[in-house]
Coordinates of C-alpha atoms and ligand atoms in Angstrom, one line a residue:
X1 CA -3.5 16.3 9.4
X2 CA -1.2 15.0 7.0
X3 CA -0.6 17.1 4.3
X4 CA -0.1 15.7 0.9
X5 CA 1.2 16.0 -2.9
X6 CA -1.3 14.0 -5.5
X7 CA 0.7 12.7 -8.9
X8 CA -1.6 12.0 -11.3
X9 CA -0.3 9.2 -13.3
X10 CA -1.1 9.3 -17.5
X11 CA 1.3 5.9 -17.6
X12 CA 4.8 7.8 -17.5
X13 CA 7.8 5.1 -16.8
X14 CA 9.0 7.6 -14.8
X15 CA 5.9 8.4 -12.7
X16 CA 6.8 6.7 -9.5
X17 CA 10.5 8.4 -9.3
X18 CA 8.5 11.9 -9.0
X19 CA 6.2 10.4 -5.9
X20 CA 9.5 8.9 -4.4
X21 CA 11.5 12.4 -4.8
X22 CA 8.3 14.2 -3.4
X23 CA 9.0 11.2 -0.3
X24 CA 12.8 12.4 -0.4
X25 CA 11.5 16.3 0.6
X26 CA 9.2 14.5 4.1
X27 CA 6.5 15.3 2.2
X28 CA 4.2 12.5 1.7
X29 CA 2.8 11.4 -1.8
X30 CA 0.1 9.4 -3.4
X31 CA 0.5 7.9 -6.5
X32 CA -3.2 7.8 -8.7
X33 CA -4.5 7.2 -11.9
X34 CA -5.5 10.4 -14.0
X35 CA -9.2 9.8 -13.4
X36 CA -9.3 9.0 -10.0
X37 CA -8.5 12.3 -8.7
X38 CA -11.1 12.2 -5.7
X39 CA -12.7 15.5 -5.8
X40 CA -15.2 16.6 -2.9
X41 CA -14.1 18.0 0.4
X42 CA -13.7 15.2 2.6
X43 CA -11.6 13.0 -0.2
X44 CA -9.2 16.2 -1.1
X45 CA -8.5 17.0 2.7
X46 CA -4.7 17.6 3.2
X47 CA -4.1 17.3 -0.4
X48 CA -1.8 20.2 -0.8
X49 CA -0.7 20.2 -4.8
X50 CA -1.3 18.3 -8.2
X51 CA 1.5 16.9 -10.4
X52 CA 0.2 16.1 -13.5
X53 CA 2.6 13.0 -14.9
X54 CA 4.1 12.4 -18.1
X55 CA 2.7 9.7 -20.6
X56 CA 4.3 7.8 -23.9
X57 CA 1.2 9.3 -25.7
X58 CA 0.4 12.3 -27.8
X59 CA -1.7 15.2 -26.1
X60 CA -3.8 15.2 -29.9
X61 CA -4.4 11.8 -29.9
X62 CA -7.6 10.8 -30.2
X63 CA -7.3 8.4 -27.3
X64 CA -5.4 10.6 -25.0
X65 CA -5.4 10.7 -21.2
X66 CA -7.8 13.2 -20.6
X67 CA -8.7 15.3 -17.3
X68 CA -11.0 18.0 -16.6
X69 CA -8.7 21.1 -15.7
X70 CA -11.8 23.2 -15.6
X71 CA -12.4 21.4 -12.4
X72 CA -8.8 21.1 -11.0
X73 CA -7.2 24.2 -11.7
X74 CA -7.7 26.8 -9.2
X75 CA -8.5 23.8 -6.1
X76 CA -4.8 23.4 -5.5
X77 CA -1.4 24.4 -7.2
X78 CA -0.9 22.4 -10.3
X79 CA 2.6 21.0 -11.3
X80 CA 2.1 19.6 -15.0
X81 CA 5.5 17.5 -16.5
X82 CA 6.0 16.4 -20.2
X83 CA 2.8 15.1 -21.3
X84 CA 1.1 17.0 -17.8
X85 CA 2.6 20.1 -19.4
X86 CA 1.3 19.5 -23.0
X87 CA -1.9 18.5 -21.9
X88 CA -2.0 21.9 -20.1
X89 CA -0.9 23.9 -22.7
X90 CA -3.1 22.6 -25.6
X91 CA -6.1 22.0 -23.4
X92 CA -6.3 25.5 -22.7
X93 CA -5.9 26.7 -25.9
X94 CA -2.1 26.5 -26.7
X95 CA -0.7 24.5 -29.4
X96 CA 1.3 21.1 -29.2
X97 CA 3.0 19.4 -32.2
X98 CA 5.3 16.8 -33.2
X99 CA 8.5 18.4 -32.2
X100 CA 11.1 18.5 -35.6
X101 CA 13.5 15.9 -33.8
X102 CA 12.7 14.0 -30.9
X103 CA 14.4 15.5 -28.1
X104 CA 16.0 12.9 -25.7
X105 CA 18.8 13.4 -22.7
X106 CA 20.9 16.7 -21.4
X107 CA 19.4 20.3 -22.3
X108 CA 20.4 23.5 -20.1
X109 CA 18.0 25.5 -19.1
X110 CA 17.7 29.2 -19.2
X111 CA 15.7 31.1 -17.5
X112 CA 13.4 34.1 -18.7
X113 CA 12.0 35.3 -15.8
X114 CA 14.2 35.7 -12.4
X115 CA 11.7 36.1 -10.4
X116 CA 9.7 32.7 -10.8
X117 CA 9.0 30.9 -7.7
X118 CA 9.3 27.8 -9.4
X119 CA 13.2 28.8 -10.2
X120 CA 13.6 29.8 -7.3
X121 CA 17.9 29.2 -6.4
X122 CA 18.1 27.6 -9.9
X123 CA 21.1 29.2 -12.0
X124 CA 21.1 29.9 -15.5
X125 CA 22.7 26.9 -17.3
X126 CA 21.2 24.4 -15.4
X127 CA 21.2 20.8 -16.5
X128 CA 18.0 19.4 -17.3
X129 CA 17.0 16.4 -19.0
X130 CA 14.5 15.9 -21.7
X131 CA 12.3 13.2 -23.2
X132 CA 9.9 14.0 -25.7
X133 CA 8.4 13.9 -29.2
X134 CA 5.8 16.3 -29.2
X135 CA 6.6 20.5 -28.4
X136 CA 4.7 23.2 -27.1
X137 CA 4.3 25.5 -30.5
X138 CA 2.1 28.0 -28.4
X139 CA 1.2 28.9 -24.8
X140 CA -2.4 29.4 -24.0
X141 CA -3.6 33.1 -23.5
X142 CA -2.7 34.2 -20.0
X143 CA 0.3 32.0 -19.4
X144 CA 4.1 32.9 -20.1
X145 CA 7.2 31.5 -20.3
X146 CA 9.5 31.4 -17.6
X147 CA 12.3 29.4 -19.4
X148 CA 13.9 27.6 -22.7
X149 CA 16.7 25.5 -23.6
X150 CA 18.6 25.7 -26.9
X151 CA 15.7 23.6 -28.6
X152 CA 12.8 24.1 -26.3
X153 CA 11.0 27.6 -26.0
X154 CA 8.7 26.9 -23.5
X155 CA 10.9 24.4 -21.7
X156 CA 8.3 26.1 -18.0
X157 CA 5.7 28.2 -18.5
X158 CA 3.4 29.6 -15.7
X159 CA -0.1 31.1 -15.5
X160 CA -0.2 34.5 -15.3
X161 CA -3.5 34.0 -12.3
X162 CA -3.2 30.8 -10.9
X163 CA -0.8 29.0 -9.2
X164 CA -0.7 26.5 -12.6
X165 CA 3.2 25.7 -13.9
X166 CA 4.4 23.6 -16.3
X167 CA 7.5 21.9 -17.4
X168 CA 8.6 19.8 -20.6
X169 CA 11.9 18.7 -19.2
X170 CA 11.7 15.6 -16.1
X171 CA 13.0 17.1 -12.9
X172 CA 12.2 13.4 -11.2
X173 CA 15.1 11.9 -12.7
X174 CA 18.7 11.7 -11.4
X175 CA 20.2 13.8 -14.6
X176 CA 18.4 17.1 -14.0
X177 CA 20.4 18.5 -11.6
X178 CA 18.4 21.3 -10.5
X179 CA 15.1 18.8 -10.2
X180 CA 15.0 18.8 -6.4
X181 CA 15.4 22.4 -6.2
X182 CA 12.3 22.5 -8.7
X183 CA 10.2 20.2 -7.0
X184 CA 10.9 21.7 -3.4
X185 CA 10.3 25.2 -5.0
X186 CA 6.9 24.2 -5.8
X187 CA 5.9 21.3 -2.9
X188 CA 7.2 24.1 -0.4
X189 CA 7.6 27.6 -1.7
X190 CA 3.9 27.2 -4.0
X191 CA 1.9 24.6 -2.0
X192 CA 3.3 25.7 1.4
X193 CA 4.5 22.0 2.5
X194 CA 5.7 21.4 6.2
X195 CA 8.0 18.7 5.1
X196 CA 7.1 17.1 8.6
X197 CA 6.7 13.6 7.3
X198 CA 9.2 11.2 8.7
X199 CA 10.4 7.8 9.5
X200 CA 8.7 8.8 13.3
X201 CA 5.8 11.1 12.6
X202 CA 5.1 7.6 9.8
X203 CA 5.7 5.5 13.1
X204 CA 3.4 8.0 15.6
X205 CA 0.0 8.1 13.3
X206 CA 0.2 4.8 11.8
X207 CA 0.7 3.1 15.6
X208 CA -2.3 5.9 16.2
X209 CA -4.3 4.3 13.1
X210 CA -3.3 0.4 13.9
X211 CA -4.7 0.8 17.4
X212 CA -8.1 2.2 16.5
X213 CA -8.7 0.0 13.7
X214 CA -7.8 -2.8 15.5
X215 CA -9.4 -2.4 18.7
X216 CA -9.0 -5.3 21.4
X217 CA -8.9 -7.8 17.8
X218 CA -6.3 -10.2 17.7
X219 CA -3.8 -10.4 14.3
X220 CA -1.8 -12.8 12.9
X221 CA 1.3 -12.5 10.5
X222 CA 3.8 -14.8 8.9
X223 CA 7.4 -13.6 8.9
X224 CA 9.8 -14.8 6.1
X225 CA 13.4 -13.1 7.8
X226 CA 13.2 -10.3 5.3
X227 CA 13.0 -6.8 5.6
X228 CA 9.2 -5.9 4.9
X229 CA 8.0 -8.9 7.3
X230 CA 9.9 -8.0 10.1
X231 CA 9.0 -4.5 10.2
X232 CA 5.8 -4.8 9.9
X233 CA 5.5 -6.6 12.9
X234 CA 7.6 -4.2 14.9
X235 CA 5.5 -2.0 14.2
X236 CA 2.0 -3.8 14.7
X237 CA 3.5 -5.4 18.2
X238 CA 4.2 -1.5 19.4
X239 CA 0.5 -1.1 18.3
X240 CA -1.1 -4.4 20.0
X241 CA 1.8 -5.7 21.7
X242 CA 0.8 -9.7 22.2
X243 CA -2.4 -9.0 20.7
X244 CA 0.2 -9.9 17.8
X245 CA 1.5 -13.6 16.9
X246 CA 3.7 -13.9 14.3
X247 CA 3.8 -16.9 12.5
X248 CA 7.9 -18.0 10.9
X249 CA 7.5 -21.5 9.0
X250 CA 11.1 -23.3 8.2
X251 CA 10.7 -24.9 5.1
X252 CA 14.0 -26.3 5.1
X253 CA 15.7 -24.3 2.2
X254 CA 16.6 -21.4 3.9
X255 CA 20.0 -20.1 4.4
X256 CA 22.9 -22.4 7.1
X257 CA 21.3 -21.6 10.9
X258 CA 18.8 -19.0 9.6
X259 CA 16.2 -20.5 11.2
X260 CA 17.1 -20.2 15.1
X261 CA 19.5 -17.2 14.3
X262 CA 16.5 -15.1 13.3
X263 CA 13.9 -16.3 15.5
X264 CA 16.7 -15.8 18.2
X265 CA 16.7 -12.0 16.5
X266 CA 12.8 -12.1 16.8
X267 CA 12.5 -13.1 20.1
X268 CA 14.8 -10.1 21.0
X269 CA 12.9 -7.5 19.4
X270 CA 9.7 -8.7 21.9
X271 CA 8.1 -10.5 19.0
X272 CA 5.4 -13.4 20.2
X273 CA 6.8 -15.2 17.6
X274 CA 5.9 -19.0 16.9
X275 CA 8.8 -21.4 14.8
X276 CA 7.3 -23.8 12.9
X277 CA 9.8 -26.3 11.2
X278 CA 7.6 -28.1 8.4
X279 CA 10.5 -28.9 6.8
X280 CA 9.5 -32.9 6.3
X281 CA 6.7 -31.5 4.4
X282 CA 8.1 -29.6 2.2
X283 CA 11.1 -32.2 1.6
X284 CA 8.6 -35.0 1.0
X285 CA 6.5 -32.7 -1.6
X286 CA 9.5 -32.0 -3.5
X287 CA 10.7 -35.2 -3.9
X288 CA 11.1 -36.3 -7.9
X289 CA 10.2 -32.6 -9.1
X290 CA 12.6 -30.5 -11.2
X291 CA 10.5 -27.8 -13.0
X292 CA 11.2 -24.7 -11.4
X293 CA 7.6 -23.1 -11.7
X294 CA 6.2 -26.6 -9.9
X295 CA 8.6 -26.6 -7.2
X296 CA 7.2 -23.0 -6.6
X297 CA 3.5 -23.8 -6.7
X298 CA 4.7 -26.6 -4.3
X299 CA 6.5 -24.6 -1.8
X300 CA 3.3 -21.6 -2.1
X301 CA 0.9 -24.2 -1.5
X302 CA 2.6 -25.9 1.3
X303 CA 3.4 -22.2 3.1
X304 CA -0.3 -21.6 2.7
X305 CA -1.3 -24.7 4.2
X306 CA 1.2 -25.0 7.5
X307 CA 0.6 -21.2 8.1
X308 CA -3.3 -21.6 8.1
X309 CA -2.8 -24.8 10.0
X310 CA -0.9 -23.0 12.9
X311 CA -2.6 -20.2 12.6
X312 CA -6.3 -21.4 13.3
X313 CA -4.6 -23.4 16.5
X314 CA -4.7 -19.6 17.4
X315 CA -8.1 -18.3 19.1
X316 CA -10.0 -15.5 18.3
X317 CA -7.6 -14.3 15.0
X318 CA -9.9 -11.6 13.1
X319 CA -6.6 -9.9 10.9
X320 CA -4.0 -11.0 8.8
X321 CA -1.1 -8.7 8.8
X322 CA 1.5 -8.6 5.3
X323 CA 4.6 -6.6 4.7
X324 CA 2.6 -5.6 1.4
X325 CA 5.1 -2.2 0.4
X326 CA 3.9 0.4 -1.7
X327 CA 5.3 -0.7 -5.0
X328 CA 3.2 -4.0 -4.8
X329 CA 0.1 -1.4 -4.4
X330 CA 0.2 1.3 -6.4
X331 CA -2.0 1.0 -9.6
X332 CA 0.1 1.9 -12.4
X333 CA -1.5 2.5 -16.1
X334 CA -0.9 0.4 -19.1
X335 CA -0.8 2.2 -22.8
X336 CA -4.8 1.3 -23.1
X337 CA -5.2 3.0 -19.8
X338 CA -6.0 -0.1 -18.3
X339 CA -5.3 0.0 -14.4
X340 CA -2.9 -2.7 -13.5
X341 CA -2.5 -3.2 -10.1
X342 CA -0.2 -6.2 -8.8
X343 CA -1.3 -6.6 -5.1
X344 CA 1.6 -9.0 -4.1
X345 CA 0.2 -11.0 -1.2
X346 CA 1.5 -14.4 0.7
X347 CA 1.0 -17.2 -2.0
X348 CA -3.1 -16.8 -1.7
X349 CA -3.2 -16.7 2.1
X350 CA -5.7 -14.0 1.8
X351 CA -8.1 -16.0 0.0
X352 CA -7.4 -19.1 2.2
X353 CA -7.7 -17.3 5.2
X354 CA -11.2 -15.3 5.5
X355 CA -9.5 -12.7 7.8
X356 CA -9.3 -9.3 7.4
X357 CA -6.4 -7.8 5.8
X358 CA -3.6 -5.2 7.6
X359 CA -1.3 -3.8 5.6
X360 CA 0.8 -1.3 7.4
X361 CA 3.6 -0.6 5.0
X362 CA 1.6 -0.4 2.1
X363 CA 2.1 3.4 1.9
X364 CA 6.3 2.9 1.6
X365 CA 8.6 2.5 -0.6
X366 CA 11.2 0.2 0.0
X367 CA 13.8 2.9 1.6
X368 CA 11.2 4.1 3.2
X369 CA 10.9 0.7 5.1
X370 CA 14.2 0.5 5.9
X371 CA 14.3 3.9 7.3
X372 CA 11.1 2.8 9.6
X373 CA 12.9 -0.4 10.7
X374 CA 15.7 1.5 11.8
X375 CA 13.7 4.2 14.1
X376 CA 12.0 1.1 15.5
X377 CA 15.2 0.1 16.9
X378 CA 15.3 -3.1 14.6
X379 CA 19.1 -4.4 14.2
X380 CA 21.1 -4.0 11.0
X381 CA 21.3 -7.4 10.9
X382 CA 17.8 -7.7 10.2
X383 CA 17.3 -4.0 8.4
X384 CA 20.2 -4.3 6.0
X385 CA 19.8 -7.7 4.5
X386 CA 20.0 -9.1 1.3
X387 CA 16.9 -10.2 -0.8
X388 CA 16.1 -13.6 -0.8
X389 CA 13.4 -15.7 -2.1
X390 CA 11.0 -17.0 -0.4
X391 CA 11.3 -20.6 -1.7
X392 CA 14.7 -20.0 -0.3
X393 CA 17.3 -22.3 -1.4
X394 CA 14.7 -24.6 -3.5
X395 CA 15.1 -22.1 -6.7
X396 CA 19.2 -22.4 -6.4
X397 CA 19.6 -25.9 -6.4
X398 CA 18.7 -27.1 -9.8
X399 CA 16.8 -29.8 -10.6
X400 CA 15.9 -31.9 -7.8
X401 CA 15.7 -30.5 -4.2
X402 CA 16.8 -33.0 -1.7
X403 CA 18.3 -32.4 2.3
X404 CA 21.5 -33.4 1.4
X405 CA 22.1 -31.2 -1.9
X406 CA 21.2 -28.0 0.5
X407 CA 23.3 -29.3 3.1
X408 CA 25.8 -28.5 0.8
X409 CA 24.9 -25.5 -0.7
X410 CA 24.1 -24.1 2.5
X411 CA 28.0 -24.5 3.5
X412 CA 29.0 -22.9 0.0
X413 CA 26.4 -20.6 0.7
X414 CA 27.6 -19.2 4.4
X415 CA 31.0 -19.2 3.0
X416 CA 30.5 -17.3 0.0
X417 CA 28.0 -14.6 2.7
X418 CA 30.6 -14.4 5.7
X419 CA 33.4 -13.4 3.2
X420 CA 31.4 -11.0 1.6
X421 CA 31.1 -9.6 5.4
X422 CA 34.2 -9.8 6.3
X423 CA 35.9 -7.8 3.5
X424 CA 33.5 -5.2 3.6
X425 CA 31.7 -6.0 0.6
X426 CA 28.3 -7.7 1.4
X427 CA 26.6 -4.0 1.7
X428 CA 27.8 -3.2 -2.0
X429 CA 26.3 -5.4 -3.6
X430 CA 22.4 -5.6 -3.7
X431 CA 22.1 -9.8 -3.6
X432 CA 24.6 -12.6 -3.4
X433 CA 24.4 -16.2 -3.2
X434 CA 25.4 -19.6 -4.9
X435 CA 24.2 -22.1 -7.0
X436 CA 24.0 -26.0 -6.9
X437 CA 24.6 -27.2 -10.2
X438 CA 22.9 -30.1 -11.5
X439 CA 26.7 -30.9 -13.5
X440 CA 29.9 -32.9 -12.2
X441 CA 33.1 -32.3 -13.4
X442 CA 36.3 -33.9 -12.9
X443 CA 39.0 -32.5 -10.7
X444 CA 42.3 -33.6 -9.0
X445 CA 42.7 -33.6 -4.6
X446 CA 45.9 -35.0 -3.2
X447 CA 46.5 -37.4 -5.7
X448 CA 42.9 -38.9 -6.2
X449 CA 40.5 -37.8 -9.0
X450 CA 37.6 -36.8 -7.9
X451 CA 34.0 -36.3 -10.1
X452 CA 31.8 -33.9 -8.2
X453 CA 29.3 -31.3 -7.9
X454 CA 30.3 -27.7 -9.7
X455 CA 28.6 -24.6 -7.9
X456 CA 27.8 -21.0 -9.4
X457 CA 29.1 -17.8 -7.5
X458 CA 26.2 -15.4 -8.3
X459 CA 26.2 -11.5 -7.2
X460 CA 24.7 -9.0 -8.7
X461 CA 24.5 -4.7 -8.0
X462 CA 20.7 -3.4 -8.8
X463 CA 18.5 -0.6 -7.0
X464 CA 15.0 -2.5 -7.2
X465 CA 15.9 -6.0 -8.8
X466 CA 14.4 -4.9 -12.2
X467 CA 17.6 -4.8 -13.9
X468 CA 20.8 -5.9 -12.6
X469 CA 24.6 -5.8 -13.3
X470 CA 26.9 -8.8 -12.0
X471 CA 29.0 -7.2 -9.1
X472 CA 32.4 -6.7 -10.6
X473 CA 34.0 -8.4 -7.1
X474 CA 37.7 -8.4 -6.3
X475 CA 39.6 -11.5 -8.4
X476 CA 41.5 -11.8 -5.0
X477 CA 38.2 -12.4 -2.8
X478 CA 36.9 -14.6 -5.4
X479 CA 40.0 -17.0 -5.5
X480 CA 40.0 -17.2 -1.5
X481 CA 35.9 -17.8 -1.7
X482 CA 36.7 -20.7 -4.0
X483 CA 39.7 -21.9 -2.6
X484 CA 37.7 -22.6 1.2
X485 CA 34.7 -23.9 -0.5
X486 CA 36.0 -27.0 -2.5
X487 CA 38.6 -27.2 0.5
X488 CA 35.8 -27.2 2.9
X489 CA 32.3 -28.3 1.4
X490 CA 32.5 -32.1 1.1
X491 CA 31.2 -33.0 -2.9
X492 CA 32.2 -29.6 -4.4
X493 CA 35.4 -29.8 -6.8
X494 CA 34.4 -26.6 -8.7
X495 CA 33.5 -23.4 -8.6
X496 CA 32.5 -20.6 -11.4
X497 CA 31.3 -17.1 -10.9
X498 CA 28.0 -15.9 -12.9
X499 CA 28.9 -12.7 -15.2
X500 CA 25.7 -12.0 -16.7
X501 CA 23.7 -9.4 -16.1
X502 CA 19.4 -9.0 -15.9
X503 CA 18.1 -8.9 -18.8
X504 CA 19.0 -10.9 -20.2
X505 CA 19.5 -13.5 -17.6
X506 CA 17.5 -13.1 -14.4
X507 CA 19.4 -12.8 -10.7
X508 CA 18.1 -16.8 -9.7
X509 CA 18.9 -19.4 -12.4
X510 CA 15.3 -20.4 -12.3
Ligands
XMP601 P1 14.9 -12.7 -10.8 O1 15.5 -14.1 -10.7 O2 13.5 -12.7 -11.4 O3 14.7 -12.2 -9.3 O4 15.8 -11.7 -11.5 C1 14.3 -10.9 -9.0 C2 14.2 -10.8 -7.5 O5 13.1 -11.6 -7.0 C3 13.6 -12.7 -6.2 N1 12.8 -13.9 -6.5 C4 11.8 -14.3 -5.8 N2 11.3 -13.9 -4.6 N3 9.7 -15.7 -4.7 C5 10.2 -14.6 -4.1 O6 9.7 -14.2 -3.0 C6 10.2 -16.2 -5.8 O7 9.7 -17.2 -6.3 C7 11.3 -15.5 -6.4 N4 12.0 -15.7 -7.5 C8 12.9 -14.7 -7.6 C9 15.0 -12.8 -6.5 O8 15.7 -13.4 -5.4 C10 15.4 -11.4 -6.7 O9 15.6 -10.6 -5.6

């Protein structure tokens, strides 16, 4: 059975970081909101430990996150963080006030008692970080502390009976140096995890799963190229093998020879993959429209259409598969302690469709997937590519969207990619591509003048496309980029590069 770590989430920013670094020790993790914890033997089976999250709220408010330790404590080990810790500490009896000064960033920890599993391997001195406006004033009756910082008395505390620990600083984030050692000390020294969950034991039960949900049924998906797409059908097709058929539309506005290069790609991995090109459509149904949000609804609309078109020329379809990843699923909490949950799902195919949904990946973050392409023997080429939107080029090109205008961004487009290859710099950088501006500017060739179309550079470094710095790329690689585009691309007599990072701009220009 699997074993697994439960984080209880009070609406911490940092709540997901702890499920990922629990992910980073092979042990899996579930994410849930503070009042879902599903008590009762059959729900808790394999649950090995509890981390209780943090929260921006005060343990004394009067609207606090709440839950019932009488009930937890003593089931499993209990991990409590910041606001988990708090709510611990005064819960029980302790006291929590408003700390003096707010204590933000770096604090060194030292430790009280040596012989603490929980510090297990971690020296005196080490680097924690803190963030917090409330303090523990006083520990409950039977619990002790285990270590402070200069500012911080019971910077981790521990019950004296129980295997119940808590923890003001954050061990999840990158800036508390002894956090993993923490973490492992209690998901595999307290809660006694195997760390046995991989890329291939993922691969082996899920297959396992897939095949007995699925039975003799017959599923259909729609692949987009990316990452999350394409490994979700490797995985489905070594579950059902043709049983699978994958559905890849060609709007028309995706990248120069994507099309055949990654149904090519497809067809290698053993896919029974189906290219649709419904590009006319898509052209026609743009035509006149500049807004960016309408040329969106267009292109959802049409995928929606074309892919339930093809797909009911399919017999017997009872499931539709989606590359739905476990940041689209997880329900994370709002201050009011409303549950918001932003299923991401194909434009409203589900809806359309009346077909049951399979979600494979639903359980992985986005590394995760990667790591699960790769032990499914999926290329780089496929694994290691950049994001890209799914109304492709439409949303670079603004304005308008006509054949002709991505003919040419296209060109600028695989000129501006290949270089990035070929120096060595297309895996540094998390997203590139260009822009078609809707702008003409004068400019001098031979000795003609020439008035034509000005195109944006745009490349930017991020780790989940929240926030995002423009990539700060050799001068000498952006000169040659620019020099072969408005030598090459027919209509292009400029080129600028985008220096402005997310937020405040976003990474498309619409
Ligand atoms: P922004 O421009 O919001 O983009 O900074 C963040 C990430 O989302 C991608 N993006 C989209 N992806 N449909 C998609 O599937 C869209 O309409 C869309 N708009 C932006 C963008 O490429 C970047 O990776």
């Amino acid at each position: 059975m699997v074993q697994k770590i439960v984080i209880l989430d009070f609406g911490s920013q940092t709540t997901q970081l702890i499920g990922r670094r629990v992910r980073e020790l092979n042990i899996y993790s579930e994410i849930i909101p503070y009042h879902k914890y599903p008590y009762g033997r059959e729900a808790e089976e394999g649950i090995i430990g509890v981390i209780l999250s943090g929260s921006p709220l005060s343990v004394y408010d009067k609207d606090a996150f709440r839950v019932d330790l009488d009930r937890l404590l003593g089931r499993v080990p209990v991990l409590g963080i910041c606001y988990g810790a708090q709510l611990m500490a005064y819960s029980l009896g302790g006291a929590v006030e408003p700390a003096p000064s707010r204590e933000y960033g770096r604090a060194l920890l030292e430790w009280t008692d040596g012989t603490s599993p929980l510090l297990e391997g971690i020296g005196q001195g080490a680097q924690v970080w803190m963030s917090h406006g409330d303090t523990i004033t006083r520990l409950p009756e039977g619990f002790k502390v285990i270590a402070s910082t200069a500012d911080v008395r019971f910077a981790a505390f521990a019950s004296e009976s129980q295997p119940v620990w808590g923890v003001q600083f954050h061990p999840e984030v990158f800036h508390s140096t002894c956090g993993m050692q923490l973490l492992r000390n209690f998901a595999v020294g307290i809660c006694g995890a195997r760390c046995d969950w991989s890329a291939e034991s993922f691969i082996e039960t899920t297959v396992a799963e897939l095949r007995s949900t699925l039975g003799d049924d017959k599923v259909v998906l729609g692949l987009s190229g990316g990452v999350d797409s394409t490994v979700a059908a490797v995985l489905l097709a070594r579950a059902i093998g043709d049983r699978l058929t994958c559905i890849f539309v060609d709007h028309g506005m995706l990248r120069l020879n994507e099309f055949h290069d990654v149904l090519a790609e497809y067809k290698k991995l053993g896919l029974n993959v189906l290219g649709v090109d419904a590009s006319d459509k898509f052209f026609a149904d743009l035509a006149g429209v500049t807004d960016p949000e309408k040329k969106r609804k267009i292109i959802g609309a049409d995928f929606v259409e074309v892919f339930d078109r093809e797909a009911h020329k399919l017999e017997g379809v009872r499931w539709l598969a989606q590359g739905t990843i476990y940041p689209d699923c997880i329900e994370s909490l709002s201050i009011t302690g409303t549950v918001i949950k932003s299923h991401h799902n194909v434009g409203g195919l589900p809806e359309r469709m009346n077909l049951r949904l399979c979600e494979p990946l639903r359980l992985l973050f986005k590394d995760e997937v990667r790591a699960v392409g790769r032990a499914l023997g999926i290329p780089d080429s496929l694994i290691g590519r950049h994001p890209f939107p799914g109304p492709g080029l439409a949303v670079r090109i603004l304005g308008e969207v006509t054949r002709e205008k991505v003919a040419v961004l296209q060109q600028a487009d695989h000129i501006f990619i290949s270089g990035l290859r070929r120096e060595g710099l297309y895996d540094k950088v998390w997203q590139a591509g260009v822009i078609l501006l809707p702008v003409q500017s004068v400019g001098v060739m031979g000795d003609e003048r020439t008035y034509e179309r000005a195109v944006a550079l745009r490349a930017v470094t991020s780790t989940d496309a929240m926030t995002a710095d423009w990539a700060h790329l050799p001068y000498e690689f952006l000169a040659s980029v620019s020099n072969e585009i408005i030598n090459k691309v027919k209509g292009v007599n400029r080129v600028c590069y985008d220096i402005s990072s997310k937020p405040p701009a976003t990474i498309e220009w619409e």
